[in-house]
Every structure is written in C-alpha cells, then in structure tokens.
Short mmCIF file of C-alpha atoms and ligand atoms in Angstrom, two decimals:
data_model
loop_
_atom_site.label_atom_id
_atom_site.label_comp_id
_atom_site.label_asym_id
_atom_site.label_seq_id
_atom_site.Cartn_x
_atom_site.Cartn_y
_atom_site.Cartn_z
CA MET A 1 27.82 -6.80 -11.33
CA ASP A 2 28.66 -5.60 -14.81
CA ALA A 3 25.96 -3.35 -16.37
CA ASN A 4 25.96 -5.51 -19.54
CA MET A 5 24.94 -8.48 -17.43
CA LEU A 6 22.05 -6.47 -15.96
CA TYR A 7 20.93 -5.42 -19.44
CA ALA A 8 21.16 -9.06 -20.61
CA LEU A 9 18.60 -10.01 -17.94
CA ARG A 10 15.95 -7.75 -19.49
CA ASP A 11 12.90 -9.11 -21.26
CA PRO A 12 13.90 -9.16 -24.98
CA ALA A 13 10.26 -8.46 -25.94
CA GLY A 14 10.66 -4.92 -24.58
CA LEU A 15 7.87 -2.83 -23.08
CA PRO A 16 4.44 -2.20 -24.63
CA PHE A 17 4.61 1.53 -23.78
CA TYR A 18 7.09 4.20 -22.64
CA PRO A 19 9.01 3.21 -19.48
CA VAL A 20 8.51 6.59 -17.84
CA VAL A 21 4.74 5.99 -17.78
CA PHE A 22 5.22 2.68 -15.95
CA MET A 23 7.50 4.42 -13.47
CA LEU A 24 4.94 7.17 -12.78
CA LEU A 25 2.19 4.59 -12.32
CA SER A 26 4.46 2.63 -10.02
CA VAL A 27 5.01 5.71 -7.81
CA LEU A 28 1.32 6.54 -7.68
CA THR A 29 0.14 3.00 -6.96
CA PHE A 30 2.89 2.43 -4.40
CA ALA A 31 1.74 5.58 -2.57
CA LEU A 32 -1.84 4.25 -2.52
CA HIS A 33 -0.67 0.77 -1.46
CA ILE A 34 1.42 1.98 1.42
CA PHE A 35 -1.32 4.36 2.56
CA ALA A 36 -3.79 1.46 2.74
CA VAL A 37 -1.14 -0.60 4.57
CA GLN A 38 -0.64 2.23 7.07
CA VAL A 39 -4.37 2.65 7.69
CA MET A 40 -4.63 -1.12 8.18
CA LEU A 41 -1.70 -1.24 10.63
CA GLY A 42 -2.97 1.81 12.51
CA ALA A 43 -6.55 0.51 12.69
CA SER A 44 -5.36 -2.94 13.85
CA SER A 45 -3.28 -1.32 16.60
CA LEU A 46 -6.34 0.65 17.73
CA VAL A 47 -8.38 -2.56 17.77
CA ILE A 48 -5.81 -4.14 20.07
CA SER A 49 -5.57 -1.04 22.29
CA GLY A 50 -9.36 -0.91 22.60
CA ALA A 51 -9.79 -4.65 23.12
CA PHE A 52 -7.55 -4.54 26.19
CA ARG A 53 -9.29 -1.52 27.77
CA ALA A 54 -12.56 -1.33 29.65
CA ASP A 55 -13.40 2.25 28.58
CA PRO A 56 -16.65 2.18 26.49
CA HIS A 57 -15.35 4.69 23.93
CA TRP A 58 -12.22 2.64 23.35
CA ARG A 59 -14.31 -0.53 23.06
CA ARG A 60 -16.60 1.09 20.51
CA LEU A 61 -13.63 2.41 18.54
CA ALA A 62 -12.03 -1.06 18.57
CA SER A 63 -15.19 -2.52 17.12
CA ALA A 64 -15.37 0.11 14.34
CA MET A 65 -11.66 -0.20 13.55
CA THR A 66 -12.02 -3.97 13.08
CA ASP A 67 -14.10 -3.19 10.00
CA VAL A 68 -11.58 -0.58 8.84
CA ALA A 69 -8.65 -3.01 9.23
CA LYS A 70 -10.54 -5.76 7.42
CA ILE A 71 -11.29 -3.56 4.42
CA ALA A 72 -7.95 -1.73 4.41
CA VAL A 73 -6.05 -5.00 4.18
CA SER A 74 -8.04 -6.04 1.10
CA VAL A 75 -7.40 -2.62 -0.44
CA ALA A 76 -3.67 -2.89 0.42
CA ILE A 77 -3.44 -6.31 -1.24
CA VAL A 78 -5.39 -5.33 -4.36
CA ILE A 79 -3.51 -2.06 -4.81
CA GLY A 80 -0.22 -3.81 -3.92
CA VAL A 81 -0.52 -5.86 -7.10
CA ALA A 82 -0.20 -2.73 -9.26
CA PRO A 83 3.30 -1.59 -8.15
CA LEU A 84 4.30 -5.25 -8.17
CA LEU A 85 3.49 -5.40 -11.88
CA PHE A 86 5.15 -2.08 -12.67
CA VAL A 87 8.35 -2.85 -10.78
CA GLN A 88 8.57 -6.19 -12.59
CA VAL A 89 8.10 -4.43 -15.92
CA ILE A 90 10.81 -1.77 -15.63
CA TYR A 91 13.11 -3.42 -13.09
CA ASP A 92 12.73 -7.08 -14.03
CA PRO A 93 16.46 -7.96 -13.84
CA PHE A 94 16.49 -6.73 -10.24
CA TRP A 95 13.13 -7.88 -8.94
CA TYR A 96 13.47 -11.44 -10.26
CA THR A 97 17.04 -11.85 -9.01
CA SER A 98 16.02 -10.60 -5.59
CA SER A 99 13.04 -12.99 -5.58
CA VAL A 100 15.15 -15.99 -6.60
CA LEU A 101 17.77 -15.22 -3.95
CA SER A 102 15.03 -15.45 -1.28
CA ALA A 103 12.62 -17.74 -3.13
CA ARG A 104 11.37 -19.58 -0.05
CA TRP A 105 10.45 -16.29 1.57
CA VAL A 106 8.69 -15.07 -1.56
CA ILE A 107 6.43 -18.12 -1.37
CA GLY A 108 6.33 -17.86 2.42
CA PHE A 109 5.04 -14.28 2.02
CA ILE A 110 1.80 -15.63 0.55
CA VAL A 111 1.37 -18.23 3.30
CA ILE A 112 2.02 -15.58 5.96
CA MET A 113 -0.48 -13.19 4.36
CA ILE A 114 -3.14 -15.91 4.26
CA ALA A 115 -2.56 -16.81 7.93
CA ALA A 116 -2.63 -13.13 8.97
CA TYR A 117 -5.82 -12.46 7.02
CA LEU A 118 -7.56 -15.56 8.43
CA LEU A 119 -6.64 -14.58 11.97
CA LEU A 120 -8.10 -11.13 11.41
CA TYR A 121 -11.35 -12.87 10.47
CA VAL A 122 -11.12 -15.18 13.50
CA TYR A 123 -11.13 -12.05 15.67
CA TYR A 124 -13.84 -10.41 13.56
CA PHE A 125 -16.24 -13.37 13.68
CA SER A 126 -15.53 -14.04 17.37
CA ASN A 127 -16.88 -10.55 18.08
CA TYR A 128 -19.34 -10.09 15.24
CA ARG A 129 -22.22 -7.87 16.36
CA ALA A 130 -21.32 -8.60 19.98
CA ASP A 131 -22.20 -6.08 22.66
CA THR A 132 -19.12 -3.85 23.05
CA SER A 133 -19.57 -3.84 26.83
CA ARG A 134 -18.31 -7.42 27.09
CA THR A 135 -14.58 -8.26 26.86
CA PRO A 136 -13.77 -9.14 23.23
CA ARG A 137 -13.01 -12.76 22.45
CA SER A 138 -9.92 -14.14 20.65
CA ARG A 139 -7.77 -11.08 21.26
CA TRP A 140 -4.72 -13.27 20.68
CA ALA A 141 -5.83 -13.70 17.04
CA MET A 142 -5.67 -9.96 16.42
CA LEU A 143 -2.24 -9.74 18.06
CA VAL A 144 -0.81 -12.58 15.97
CA SER A 145 -2.48 -11.23 12.82
CA LEU A 146 -0.83 -7.82 13.23
CA ALA A 147 2.55 -9.43 13.94
CA LEU A 148 2.27 -11.58 10.80
CA PHE A 149 1.28 -8.61 8.62
CA LEU A 150 4.40 -6.86 9.89
CA VAL A 151 6.52 -9.89 8.98
CA ALA A 152 4.98 -9.88 5.48
CA GLY A 153 5.78 -6.17 5.10
CA PHE A 154 9.32 -6.77 6.27
CA LEU A 155 9.75 -9.44 3.60
CA ILE A 156 8.66 -7.02 0.87
CA HIS A 157 11.10 -4.49 2.31
CA VAL A 158 13.92 -7.08 2.08
CA PHE A 159 13.08 -7.96 -1.55
CA THR A 160 13.10 -4.25 -2.40
CA SER A 161 16.41 -3.73 -0.60
CA GLN A 162 18.13 -6.73 -2.22
CA MET A 163 17.32 -5.28 -5.64
CA LEU A 164 19.55 -2.34 -4.85
CA HIS A 165 22.75 -4.39 -4.35
CA PRO A 166 23.62 -6.10 -7.63
CA ASP A 167 27.29 -5.87 -6.62
CA GLN A 168 26.57 -8.36 -3.80
CA TRP A 169 24.31 -10.83 -5.62
CA MET A 170 27.12 -13.26 -6.51
CA GLN A 171 28.40 -13.24 -2.96
CA TRP A 172 24.90 -14.03 -1.66
CA TYR A 173 24.31 -16.70 -4.28
CA ALA A 174 27.70 -18.37 -3.90
CA PRO A 175 29.19 -17.41 -0.54
CA GLY A 176 32.86 -18.41 -0.53
CA GLY A 177 32.38 -19.99 -3.96
CA ASP A 178 29.81 -22.58 -2.76
CA LEU A 179 26.42 -22.31 -4.43
CA ASP A 180 23.49 -21.68 -2.12
CA THR A 181 20.40 -22.43 -4.19
CA SER A 182 18.11 -22.83 -1.18
CA GLY A 183 16.60 -19.34 -1.39
CA ALA A 184 16.31 -19.55 2.39
CA SER A 185 18.21 -16.42 3.35
CA LEU A 186 17.27 -12.76 3.66
CA HIS A 187 20.26 -10.63 2.75
CA ALA A 188 19.58 -6.89 2.94
CA TYR A 189 17.40 -4.61 5.03
CA ASN A 190 17.41 -1.23 6.71
CA PRO A 191 15.37 -1.10 9.94
CA TRP A 192 15.03 2.70 9.72
CA ARG A 193 13.63 2.62 6.21
CA PHE A 194 11.21 -0.15 7.20
CA GLY A 195 10.33 1.68 10.43
CA PHE A 196 9.72 4.88 8.49
CA PHE A 197 7.06 3.33 6.25
CA ILE A 198 5.49 1.34 9.09
CA LEU A 199 5.32 4.20 11.62
CA MET A 200 3.74 6.47 9.04
CA ALA A 201 0.74 4.44 10.25
CA VAL A 202 0.57 6.70 13.34
CA PRO A 203 -0.20 10.00 11.51
CA ALA A 204 -2.12 8.12 8.80
CA VAL A 205 -4.56 6.57 11.25
CA GLY A 206 -4.74 9.88 13.14
CA ALA A 207 -5.92 11.58 9.95
CA TRP A 208 -8.25 8.65 9.33
CA LEU A 209 -9.88 9.13 12.75
CA LEU A 210 -10.47 12.83 12.06
CA ALA A 211 -12.17 11.93 8.78
CA TYR A 212 -14.16 9.19 10.53
CA ALA A 213 -15.41 11.71 13.12
CA ARG A 214 -16.34 14.14 10.33
CA TYR A 215 -18.24 11.42 8.51
CA LEU A 216 -20.14 10.22 11.57
CA SER A 217 -21.01 13.77 12.60
CA GLY A 218 -23.33 13.84 9.55
CA ARG A 219 -25.55 11.08 11.00
CA ALA A 220 -28.81 12.05 12.66
CA ASP A 221 -28.00 9.85 15.70
CA ALA A 222 -24.37 11.05 16.12
CA ASP A 223 -22.98 10.44 19.63
CA LEU A 224 -21.14 13.71 20.33
CA GLY A 225 -19.21 12.38 23.34
CA TYR A 226 -17.78 9.53 21.28
CA LEU A 227 -16.94 11.84 18.37
CA ALA A 228 -15.08 14.25 20.67
CA PHE A 229 -13.05 11.28 21.96
CA VAL A 230 -12.25 10.12 18.41
CA ASN A 231 -11.27 13.65 17.39
CA ARG A 232 -8.94 14.12 20.35
CA LEU A 233 -7.26 10.79 19.71
CA GLY A 234 -6.87 11.50 15.97
CA ALA A 235 -5.31 14.92 16.60
CA ARG A 236 -2.95 13.43 19.20
CA LEU A 237 -1.79 10.66 16.87
CA LEU A 238 -1.08 13.25 14.16
CA GLN A 239 0.92 15.38 16.60
CA VAL A 240 3.01 12.47 17.85
CA GLY A 241 3.27 10.67 14.52
CA VAL A 242 4.77 13.36 12.29
CA PRO A 243 7.88 14.05 14.49
CA LEU A 244 8.35 10.30 14.95
CA VAL A 245 8.36 9.74 11.20
CA LEU A 246 10.73 12.67 10.69
CA LEU A 247 13.16 11.07 13.13
CA LEU A 248 13.02 7.72 11.36
CA GLY A 249 13.39 9.38 7.96
CA GLY A 250 16.53 11.15 9.24
CA LEU A 251 17.97 7.83 10.47
CA TRP A 252 17.14 6.20 7.12
CA MET A 253 18.96 8.93 5.22
CA ALA A 254 21.92 8.71 7.61
CA THR A 255 22.29 4.98 6.92
CA LEU A 256 22.00 4.97 3.12
CA PRO A 257 24.36 2.59 1.31
CA GLU A 258 27.58 4.03 -0.09
CA SER A 259 26.18 3.73 -3.60
CA ALA A 260 23.66 6.46 -2.70
CA ALA A 261 26.08 8.78 -0.94
CA GLY A 262 24.85 12.34 -1.45
CA PHE A 263 21.16 11.42 -1.86
CA GLY A 264 20.53 12.24 1.80
CA THR A 265 21.14 15.93 1.10
CA SER A 266 19.65 16.01 -2.41
CA ILE A 267 16.70 18.11 -3.52
CA TRP A 268 14.47 15.01 -3.29
CA VAL A 269 15.03 14.71 0.42
CA TRP A 270 14.49 18.43 1.00
CA VAL A 271 11.23 18.32 -0.94
CA ALA A 272 10.04 15.22 0.95
CA LEU A 273 11.06 16.81 4.26
CA ALA A 274 9.27 20.05 3.40
CA ALA A 275 6.17 18.06 2.38
CA LEU A 276 6.18 16.16 5.67
CA VAL A 277 6.65 19.24 7.85
CA ALA A 278 4.22 21.42 5.87
CA GLY A 279 1.77 18.52 5.61
CA GLY A 280 1.98 17.84 9.34
CA ILE A 281 1.31 21.51 10.16
CA ALA A 282 -1.48 21.80 7.57
CA ALA A 283 -3.11 18.60 8.82
CA HIS A 284 -2.88 19.88 12.41
CA LEU A 285 -4.45 23.23 11.49
CA ALA A 286 -7.20 21.57 9.46
CA ARG A 287 -8.05 19.00 12.16
CA GLY A 288 -11.41 20.54 12.98
CA ASP A 289 -12.52 21.18 16.51
CA GLY A 290 -14.88 19.73 19.10
CA GLU A 291 -16.55 16.67 17.68
CA ARG A 292 -16.78 17.58 13.98
CA GLY A 293 -13.40 16.36 12.70
CA SER A 294 -12.28 17.03 9.13
CA TYR A 295 -11.50 15.26 5.85
CA LEU A 296 -8.64 17.61 5.00
CA PRO A 297 -5.80 15.99 7.03
CA LEU A 298 -6.43 12.72 5.19
CA LEU A 299 -6.12 14.42 1.80
CA VAL A 300 -3.01 16.29 2.93
CA LEU A 301 -1.35 13.05 4.09
CA LEU A 302 -2.19 11.35 0.80
CA VAL A 303 -0.39 14.11 -1.10
CA VAL A 304 2.58 13.90 1.30
CA GLY A 305 2.63 10.12 0.67
CA ILE A 306 2.88 10.67 -3.09
CA VAL A 307 5.82 13.07 -2.63
CA ILE A 308 7.58 10.50 -0.41
CA ALA A 309 6.90 7.73 -2.93
CA ALA A 310 8.49 9.89 -5.65
CA ALA A 311 11.59 10.49 -3.50
CA ARG A 312 11.82 6.75 -2.78
CA GLU A 313 11.75 6.04 -6.53
CA ALA A 314 14.41 8.69 -7.13
CA LEU A 315 16.61 6.93 -4.58
CA ARG A 316 16.25 3.67 -6.51
CA TYR A 317 17.14 5.46 -9.75
CA VAL A 318 20.18 7.14 -8.19
CA ILE A 319 21.48 3.78 -6.95
CA LEU A 320 20.78 1.69 -10.04
CA TYR A 321 21.74 4.30 -12.62
CA GLY A 322 24.30 6.30 -10.65
CA ALA A 323 26.20 3.39 -9.13
CA HIS A 324 25.39 0.48 -11.46
CA ALA A 325 24.88 2.25 -14.83
CA TYR A 326 21.44 0.69 -15.36
CA ASP A 327 18.86 3.07 -16.81
CA PHE A 328 15.27 1.82 -17.00
CA MET A 329 14.51 4.78 -19.30
CA ASP A 330 16.35 3.14 -22.20
CA TYR A 331 14.22 -0.02 -22.12
CA LYS A 332 13.30 -1.06 -25.67
CA VAL A 333 9.72 -0.06 -26.52
CA ASN A 334 7.66 -2.40 -28.67
CA MET A 335 4.57 -0.21 -28.91
CA ASP A 336 1.29 -2.05 -28.33
CA TRP A 337 -1.57 0.42 -28.60
CA TYR A 338 -4.31 -2.10 -27.98
CA SER A 339 -3.00 -3.38 -24.67
CA THR A 340 -2.20 0.18 -23.54
CA ALA A 341 -5.68 1.43 -24.49
CA LEU A 342 -7.24 -1.62 -22.84
CA PHE A 343 -5.26 -1.02 -19.66
CA PHE A 344 -6.16 2.66 -19.32
CA GLY A 345 -9.72 2.06 -20.51
CA THR A 346 -10.25 -0.70 -17.96
CA PHE A 347 -8.73 1.42 -15.22
CA ALA A 348 -10.71 4.58 -16.00
CA ILE A 349 -14.04 3.30 -17.32
CA ILE A 350 -14.61 -0.05 -15.60
CA GLY A 351 -12.65 0.75 -12.43
CA GLY A 352 -14.10 4.25 -12.30
CA SER A 353 -17.74 3.27 -12.71
CA VAL A 354 -17.66 0.23 -10.41
CA LEU A 355 -15.73 2.07 -7.72
CA ALA A 356 -18.01 5.10 -7.96
CA TYR A 357 -21.02 2.84 -7.47
CA LEU A 358 -19.58 0.87 -4.55
CA LEU A 359 -18.30 3.97 -2.79
CA THR A 360 -21.61 5.79 -3.23
CA VAL A 361 -23.54 2.87 -1.73
CA ALA A 362 -21.08 2.46 1.16
CA TRP A 363 -21.02 6.20 1.85
CA GLN A 364 -24.78 6.63 1.84
CA ALA A 365 -25.47 3.41 3.77
CA GLY A 366 -23.08 4.41 6.57
CA ARG A 367 -24.83 7.76 6.93
CA THR A 368 -28.33 6.27 7.07
CA VAL A 369 -30.06 5.47 10.33
CA GLY A 370 -32.02 2.20 9.87
CA VAL A 371 -32.31 0.36 6.53
CA TYR A 372 -30.68 1.99 3.49
CA THR A 373 -32.50 1.98 0.14
CA PRO A 374 -30.54 3.29 -2.85
CA SER A 375 -32.16 6.02 -4.94
CA PRO A 376 -33.13 5.22 -8.59
CA ALA A 377 -30.01 7.15 -9.78
CA VAL A 378 -27.70 5.00 -7.61
CA HIS A 379 -29.50 1.89 -8.76
CA ARG A 380 -28.89 2.95 -12.39
CA MET A 381 -25.18 3.40 -11.60
CA GLY A 382 -25.09 -0.25 -10.49
CA VAL A 383 -26.83 -1.46 -13.65
CA VAL A 384 -24.45 0.58 -15.87
CA SER A 385 -21.40 -0.80 -13.99
CA ILE A 386 -22.51 -4.40 -14.51
CA ALA A 387 -23.29 -3.70 -18.20
CA LEU A 388 -19.80 -2.22 -18.68
CA ILE A 389 -18.18 -5.29 -17.12
CA ALA A 390 -20.22 -7.56 -19.42
CA LEU A 391 -19.18 -5.45 -22.43
CA TRP A 392 -15.54 -5.67 -21.35
CA ILE A 393 -15.70 -9.47 -21.15
CA VAL A 394 -17.33 -9.68 -24.60
CA GLN A 395 -14.74 -7.40 -26.26
CA TYR A 396 -11.93 -9.38 -24.58
CA PHE A 397 -13.07 -12.65 -26.16
CA VAL A 398 -14.02 -11.07 -29.50
CA VAL A 399 -10.58 -9.45 -29.91
CA GLY A 400 -8.91 -12.69 -28.81
CA PHE A 401 -10.93 -14.64 -31.34
CA VAL A 402 -10.21 -12.17 -34.17
CA VAL A 403 -6.46 -12.27 -33.45
CA TRP A 404 -6.52 -16.06 -33.27
CA ALA A 405 -8.55 -16.41 -36.51
CA ARG A 406 -6.24 -14.12 -38.57
C1 HEM B 1 -0.45 -6.32 4.44
C2 HEM B 1 0.82 -6.46 4.65
C3 HEM B 1 1.82 -5.61 3.92
C4 HEM B 1 2.66 -4.72 4.50
C5 HEM B 1 2.78 -4.42 5.99
C6 HEM B 1 3.43 -4.12 3.43
C7 HEM B 1 4.40 -3.17 3.63
C8 HEM B 1 5.19 -2.64 2.64
C9 HEM B 1 6.32 -1.78 2.87
C10 HEM B 1 6.82 -1.32 4.23
C11 HEM B 1 6.83 -1.45 1.68
C12 HEM B 1 8.02 -0.51 1.41
C13 HEM B 1 9.29 -1.34 1.30
C14 HEM B 1 10.48 -0.46 1.07
O1 HEM B 1 10.47 0.39 0.17
O2 HEM B 1 11.46 -0.63 1.81
C15 HEM B 1 6.04 -2.12 0.68
C16 HEM B 1 6.27 -2.05 -0.66
C17 HEM B 1 5.60 -2.80 -1.56
N1 HEM B 1 4.59 -3.70 -1.32
FE1 HEM B 1 3.71 -4.06 0.42
N2 HEM B 1 3.03 -4.63 2.24
C18 HEM B 1 2.06 -5.56 2.50
C19 HEM B 1 1.40 -6.33 1.59
C20 HEM B 1 1.69 -6.32 0.25
C21 HEM B 1 1.05 -7.18 -0.73
C22 HEM B 1 0.01 -8.25 -0.40
C23 HEM B 1 1.59 -6.87 -1.94
C24 HEM B 1 1.28 -7.44 -3.28
C25 HEM B 1 0.12 -7.85 -3.67
C26 HEM B 1 2.54 -5.83 -1.72
C27 HEM B 1 3.28 -5.24 -2.70
C28 HEM B 1 4.24 -4.27 -2.51
C29 HEM B 1 5.05 -3.71 -3.57
C30 HEM B 1 4.98 -4.08 -5.04
C31 HEM B 1 5.90 -2.79 -2.98
C32 HEM B 1 6.93 -1.92 -3.70
C33 HEM B 1 8.11 -2.73 -4.10
C34 HEM B 1 9.11 -1.89 -4.85
O3 HEM B 1 8.81 -0.75 -5.24
O4 HEM B 1 10.21 -2.37 -5.07
N3 HEM B 1 2.59 -5.52 -0.39
N4 HEM B 1 5.05 -2.84 1.29
#
C-alpha cells in the first residue's frame, strides 16, 4: 500500500503530545502487560499440574497459584489497556485496519476473555478454602480457562501481525477482486513469535516462585519443607525456561518477513539476546538457596522483559518505516498541556498513592499470622488515597464545567 494512503488514514486532529513519548510508554506498558500475562499462564499451568497430582506440596502450591492466576489475569487485563491505547494513538492506520479485517475476532476476543475469566472463577469457587488433601473439583474448568486465555492471546498476536503487512491488506480484503467484508478471517501469524512470548511464562513463573518462597520465609509459621520444594521448582523452571525461550527467539528471527530482512542480525537482537543470556545467568546466581528464595530473579526478568519489548518495537519500526515509508515520529502534534498533565498526574499521584496503599496492605496481611490490623500510618495512607480520588473527580467536573461555560 502506498505510504500516502497510510498517512491519509491518520487522525487529522494529531496527537496531544510528542509521539516518541507515546512510543516509550507503549514499550513500558507492553512489558508490564506481557509479564503479568506470563505469570498468569505460568501460575495457571502450575494449578493444573498440582490439581492432577496427589503430592501434598503440589496440592498446596496449586491452591496458592489459583490466587496468583486470578490476580495476575486482572493485572494483565488492566495493564493491557495501556499499550492498546498507545498503539492506537501512534499506529492508528494499522491497528484499525487490522481490527476491521478480523472484526468478528476482535469482538470474539472479549467474549473469549469473559468465558476464560468466568471458568477460572468456577475452579476457584469450587475449591474455595477446601482442604488441599482432597482432589480438587472442576479441574476441567481450569483446563478450558487456560486454553481460552491462550486463544485470546493468539488473537492479539494475529492483530499485531496483520498490522505489519499493509502490502497485503487489499488482497485480504478483496481476494481475487471479490470483497470479503465478513471480518471472519485471521490472516497473519508467526507461531515462533507467539511461542516466544507465551513460553517466557516458564522462566517468569520460576522467578515468581523464588520470590514467593522469599516472601513466605518471612512468616513466623513458615513451613520450611514446602519452601524448599517451591525453591527447587522455581530454580528448575528458570533453568529450563531460558534456553527454551532462546530457541524460540532464534526461530522467530529466522522466520521474519522479507520486509524485515536484516533485523535478525541487528544490534537490537544482539542486545535482547545478551539481556536474556545475562539475565538468565544472573537470575540463576541470585536464586537463593535452601528454602529462602530471592526477589532478585523477578527484578532481573522484568528488566529483561523491557529490553525485549524495546526490540519488538524496533522491529515494528523497521518494518513500517523501512519497508512501507511510514514514520510515526512525524505525526502532527496538537499540544494539549492539560490532558498531558492530567494523564501523568493521574498516573503518578492517584495511581501511585492508591497502589502504594493496596500493596502495603496486601504485603503486610500476607506476612501476618492470624488477623491483620493495619497500623495508624497505613490507615492514613488509605484515607489520603480516597481523598485524592475525590479531589480528582471534583477537578474533572469543575474543568469540564469551566470549558463548557466559556
Ligand atoms: C489474558 C490473555 C492474554 C494473553 C495470553 C495475551 C497475550 C499477548 C501476547 C502474546 C502479545 C504479544 C503479541 C505479539 O507481539 O505478537 C500481546 C500483546 C498485547 N496485548 Fe495481550 N494478552 C492477553 C490479554 C490482553 C488483554 C485483555 C488486552 C487488552 C486489554 C491485551 C492487550 C495487548 C496489547 C495492546 C498488546 C500489544 C499490541 C501491539 O503492540 O501491537 N492483551 N498479548
């Protein structure tokens, strides 16, 4: 497709701030999204492995990982919205065309996510507070839930891949000259790229287990036998996972489209490769020993994830600019200081205070044996968070009213 056509599909209103900032935020939030997805997939797989075993440690782990999967999926969805917004802002001609070409699947994505999430809860409530010595109920629900989450992820992968082939859009839309307006087909995918992001779940959940063991080891009633089991499993998953991901990454690079020829040996790939290898070794060395575990591997993998997300974005740029002459960096800017300040303010002040409060309560409650009572300082954090939200709502309506009244 002609570059002028791609430019004509842009939003004529332009962007409210510099495009490079949206791109950086997109990379960062994608890295967080995919990390939450990987923890969710890894935790769900451990739930299934544990639910089909009689070993008491596995059963206990399955029960704990049900909570992790449940929360990680909400985090993945909430954080998934952010890159969705940013990609629509700087790559709107591509994202919307890709969505229209597979419109039924875009809507189907939501239905599939709802079904998967509900099934996760079917499993959760079927086994809520149940004794872990009995065989878990509704194991089928967890199996189907995981399968549906994978289908949903595959759909997102297809939408992302279709964006990268503007030269084929007409052929997909009107194969042989006959219009296909059904939106029923999926046109482009790369199993190695999809597999790479999905199987990152193996080292990610390995690092998660090491952090989980470290966290639990701070409890007065810590069960050292269980923690040693969790630690061993976490270290093993890290060891197996990193080489597996390297293999899939290599296959992804070997099967890049022609429009990205050369990217597979570019500096981006070498940096990502170095980050994965160095990160894998660092995480292995920092895994902690015995039953204590460590938080470090989790941090290391998060940094590695950001480097990979940056390389993934560079690949998109190389294809869309290099092969199709579309540069998101020259998007017209129609500076809007208020909305930019509101965005960053909301993110830092409201998001920061509310998250700090919730995480503090969750952290302290999980470490407490018996009933948890927040200290007066934590209680004040909660009050301040609610006050800030109220203030935010008031300013939102006041500014809206002032603009309307002018
Ligand atoms: C829980 C199931 C989900 C899984 C397994 C999943 C998996 C993935 C994968 C594998 C990718 C990388 C695709 C690629 O680059 O080839 C991705 C990207 C992405 N996902 Fe998810 N995802 C899930 C849910 C969601 C949800 C609910 C949202 C939105 C609210 C979302 C938004 C995104 C966005 C915006 C991207 C990046 C698209 C781009 O940069 O072009 N995902 N996801």
